[in-house]
C-alpha positions as a printed Julia matrix, in Angstrom:
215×3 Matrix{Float64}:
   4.19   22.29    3.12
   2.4    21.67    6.42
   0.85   18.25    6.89
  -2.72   18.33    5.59
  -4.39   17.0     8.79
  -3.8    19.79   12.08
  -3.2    17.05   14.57
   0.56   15.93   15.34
   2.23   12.78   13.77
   2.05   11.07   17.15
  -1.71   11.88   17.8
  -1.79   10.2    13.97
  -0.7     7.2    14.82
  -2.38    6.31   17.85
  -2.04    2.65   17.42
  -5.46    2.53   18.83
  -6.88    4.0    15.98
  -4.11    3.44   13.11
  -3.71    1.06   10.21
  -1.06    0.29    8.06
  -2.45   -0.72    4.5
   0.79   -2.64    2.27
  -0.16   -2.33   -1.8
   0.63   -4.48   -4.12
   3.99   -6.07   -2.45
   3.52   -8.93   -3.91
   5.86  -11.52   -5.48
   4.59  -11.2    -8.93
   5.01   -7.39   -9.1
   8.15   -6.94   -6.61
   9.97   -9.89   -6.73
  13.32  -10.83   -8.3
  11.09  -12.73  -10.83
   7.74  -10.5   -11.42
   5.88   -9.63  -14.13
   7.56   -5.99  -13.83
  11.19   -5.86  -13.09
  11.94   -2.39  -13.74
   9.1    -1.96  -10.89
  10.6    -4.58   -8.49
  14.29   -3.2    -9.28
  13.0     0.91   -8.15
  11.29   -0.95   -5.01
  14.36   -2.75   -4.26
  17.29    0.02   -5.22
  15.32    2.82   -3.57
  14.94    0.44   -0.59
  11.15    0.92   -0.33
  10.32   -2.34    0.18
  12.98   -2.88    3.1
  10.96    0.31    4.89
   7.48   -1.34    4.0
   9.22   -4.73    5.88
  10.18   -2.19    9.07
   6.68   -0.67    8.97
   5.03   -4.15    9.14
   7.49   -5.52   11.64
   6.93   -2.72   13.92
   3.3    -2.46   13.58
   3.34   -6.56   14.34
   4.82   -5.26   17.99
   1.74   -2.63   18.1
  -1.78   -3.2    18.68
  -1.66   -1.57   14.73
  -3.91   -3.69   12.39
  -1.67   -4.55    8.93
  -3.85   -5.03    5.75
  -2.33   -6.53    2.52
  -3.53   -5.25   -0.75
  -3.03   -8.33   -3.15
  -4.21   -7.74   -6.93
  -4.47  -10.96   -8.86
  -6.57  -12.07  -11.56
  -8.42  -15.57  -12.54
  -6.99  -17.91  -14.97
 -10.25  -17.67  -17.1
 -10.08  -13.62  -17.03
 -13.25  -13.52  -15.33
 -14.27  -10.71  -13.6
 -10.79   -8.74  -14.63
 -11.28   -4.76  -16.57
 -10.4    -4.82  -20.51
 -11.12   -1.18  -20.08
  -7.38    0.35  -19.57
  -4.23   -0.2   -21.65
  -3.09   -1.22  -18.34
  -5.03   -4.16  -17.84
  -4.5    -5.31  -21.99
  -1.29   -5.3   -21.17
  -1.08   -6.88  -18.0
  -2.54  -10.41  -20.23
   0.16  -10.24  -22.23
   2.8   -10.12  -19.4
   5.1   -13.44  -18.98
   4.27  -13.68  -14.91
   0.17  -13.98  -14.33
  -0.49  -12.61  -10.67
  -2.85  -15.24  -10.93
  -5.16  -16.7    -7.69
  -3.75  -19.07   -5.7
  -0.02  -18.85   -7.49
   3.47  -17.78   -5.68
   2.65  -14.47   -7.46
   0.32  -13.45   -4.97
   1.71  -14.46   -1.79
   3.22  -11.15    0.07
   7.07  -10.47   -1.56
  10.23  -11.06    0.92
  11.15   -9.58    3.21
   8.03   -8.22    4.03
   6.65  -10.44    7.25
   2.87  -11.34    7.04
   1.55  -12.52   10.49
  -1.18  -14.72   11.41
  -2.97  -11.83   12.77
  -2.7    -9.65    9.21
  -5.35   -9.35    6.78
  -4.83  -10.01    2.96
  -7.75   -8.3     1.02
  -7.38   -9.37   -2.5
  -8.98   -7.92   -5.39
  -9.56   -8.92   -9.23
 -10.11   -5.73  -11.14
  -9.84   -2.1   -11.0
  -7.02    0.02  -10.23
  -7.41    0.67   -5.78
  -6.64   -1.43   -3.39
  -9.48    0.21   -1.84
 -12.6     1.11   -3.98
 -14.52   -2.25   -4.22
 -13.11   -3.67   -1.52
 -13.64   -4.84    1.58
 -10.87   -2.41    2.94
 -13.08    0.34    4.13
 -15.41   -2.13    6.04
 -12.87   -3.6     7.46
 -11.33   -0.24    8.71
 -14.26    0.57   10.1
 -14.93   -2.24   12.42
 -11.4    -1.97   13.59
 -12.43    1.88   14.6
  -9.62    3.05   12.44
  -9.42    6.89   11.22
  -5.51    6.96   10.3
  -4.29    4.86    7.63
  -0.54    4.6     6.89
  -0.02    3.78    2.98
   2.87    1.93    1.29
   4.12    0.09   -1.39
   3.87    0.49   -4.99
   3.39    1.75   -7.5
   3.2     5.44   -7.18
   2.12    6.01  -10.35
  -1.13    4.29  -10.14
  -1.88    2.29   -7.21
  -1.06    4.64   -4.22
  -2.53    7.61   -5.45
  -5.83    5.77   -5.85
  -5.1     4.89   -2.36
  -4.42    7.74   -0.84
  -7.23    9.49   -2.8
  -9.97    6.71   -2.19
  -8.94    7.26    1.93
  -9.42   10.61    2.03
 -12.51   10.67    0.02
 -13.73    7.69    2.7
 -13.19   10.33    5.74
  -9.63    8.54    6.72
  -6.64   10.68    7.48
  -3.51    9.57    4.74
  -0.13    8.82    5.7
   2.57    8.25    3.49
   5.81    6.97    4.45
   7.28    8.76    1.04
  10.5     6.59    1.33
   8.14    3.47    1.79
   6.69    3.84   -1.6
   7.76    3.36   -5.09
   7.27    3.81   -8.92
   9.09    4.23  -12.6
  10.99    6.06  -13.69
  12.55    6.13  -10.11
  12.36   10.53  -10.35
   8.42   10.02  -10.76
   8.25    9.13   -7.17
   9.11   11.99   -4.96
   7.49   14.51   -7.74
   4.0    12.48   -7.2
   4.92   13.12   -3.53
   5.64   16.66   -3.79
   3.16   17.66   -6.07
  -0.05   15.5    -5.36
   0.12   13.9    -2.43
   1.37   15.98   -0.23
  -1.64   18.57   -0.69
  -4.01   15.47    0.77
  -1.48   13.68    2.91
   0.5    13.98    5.81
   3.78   13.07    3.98
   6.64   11.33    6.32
   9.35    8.39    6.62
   8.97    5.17    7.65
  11.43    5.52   10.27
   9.22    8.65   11.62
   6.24    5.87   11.6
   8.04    3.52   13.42
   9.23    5.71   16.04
   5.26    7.54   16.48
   4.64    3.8    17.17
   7.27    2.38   19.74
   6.52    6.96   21.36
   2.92    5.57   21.71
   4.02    1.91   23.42
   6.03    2.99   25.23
   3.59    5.96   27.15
């Protein structure tokens, strides 16, 4: 399938007008001791997380503005949805990403630099709907948004969906993302995002990038 915008990769990522937007690659969620190991071990095995690291290290040697999509909750609950078994469940898991805690901080060996922004949120399902993502975007004149992390079965679709539905153009790096059961991912790809993304590697990212530095 063609990609869904008409303009090329490289015109895509101008780094002049690109962002890269990490979800949820945190320690709590993909790290060796999370709340969801089956998670952190497809994010891991399927090296997704390593490309999400490459994608952040390059985009630190690029004028491209890195956002970090941290979900966490309170210890008191307050603010946090009831409203999903997702969410019940989530209480009842042994690692809290709880504010403040080593659950939140951004999960190795993805680099976080001074000049990154960490937009955390405490309830819903997108890293972007209800928060200040979009306003940020904005003021940083961005109309491409490259999207990775996890998990592909809830997280980045709502991501990719809430972009497009914002005006953005949505790329996805689809070895840069992951979910359960590890087959789940490049189905979701295939069959969903593809039809409003323009689906590509992390390696293709990386090189649009160093094309556009380098011209």
């Amino acid at each position: 399938m063609p990609p869904y915008d008409r303009r090329t990769l490289p015109e895509l990522l101008d780094p002049a007008t690109c962002a890269l937007l990490t979800v949820e690659c945190q320690r709590g969620v993909v790290g060796p001791r999370g709340a969801l190991p089956e998670l952190a071990a497809a994010a891991r095995d399927s090296g997704a997380l390593d490309a999400v690291a490459r994608l952040v290290s390059a985009a630190h040697d690029t004028p491209v503005q890195v956002l970090h999509a941290v979900a966490e909750r309170r210890a008191d609950g307050r603010g946090s949805g009831r409203n999903a078994r997702l969410f019940r469940a989530a209480e009842r898991l042994p690692v809290q990403q709880l504010t403040g805690s080593e659950a939140v901080r951004i999960a190795e060996p993805v680099p976080v630099a001074p000049e990154d922004l960490i937009v955390r949120r405490l309830h819903g399902l997108s890293p972007i709907a209800g928060t200040d993502v979009d306003a940020l975007l904005r003021n940083l004149g961005c109309r491409t948004l490259v999207i990775a992390g996890v998990s592909a079965n809830v997280a980045i679709p709502n991501a990719v969906f809430d972009a497009v539905n914002l005006g953005y153009t949505a790329v996805v790096p689809a070895d840069a993302i992951a979910g359960v059961p590890a087959d789940y991912t490049p189905a979701m790809v295939r069959h969903t995002l593809a039809l409003v993304a323009t689906v590509t590697t992390a390696d293709e990212v990386v090189a649009g990038w160093r094309g556009a530095r380098a011209r």
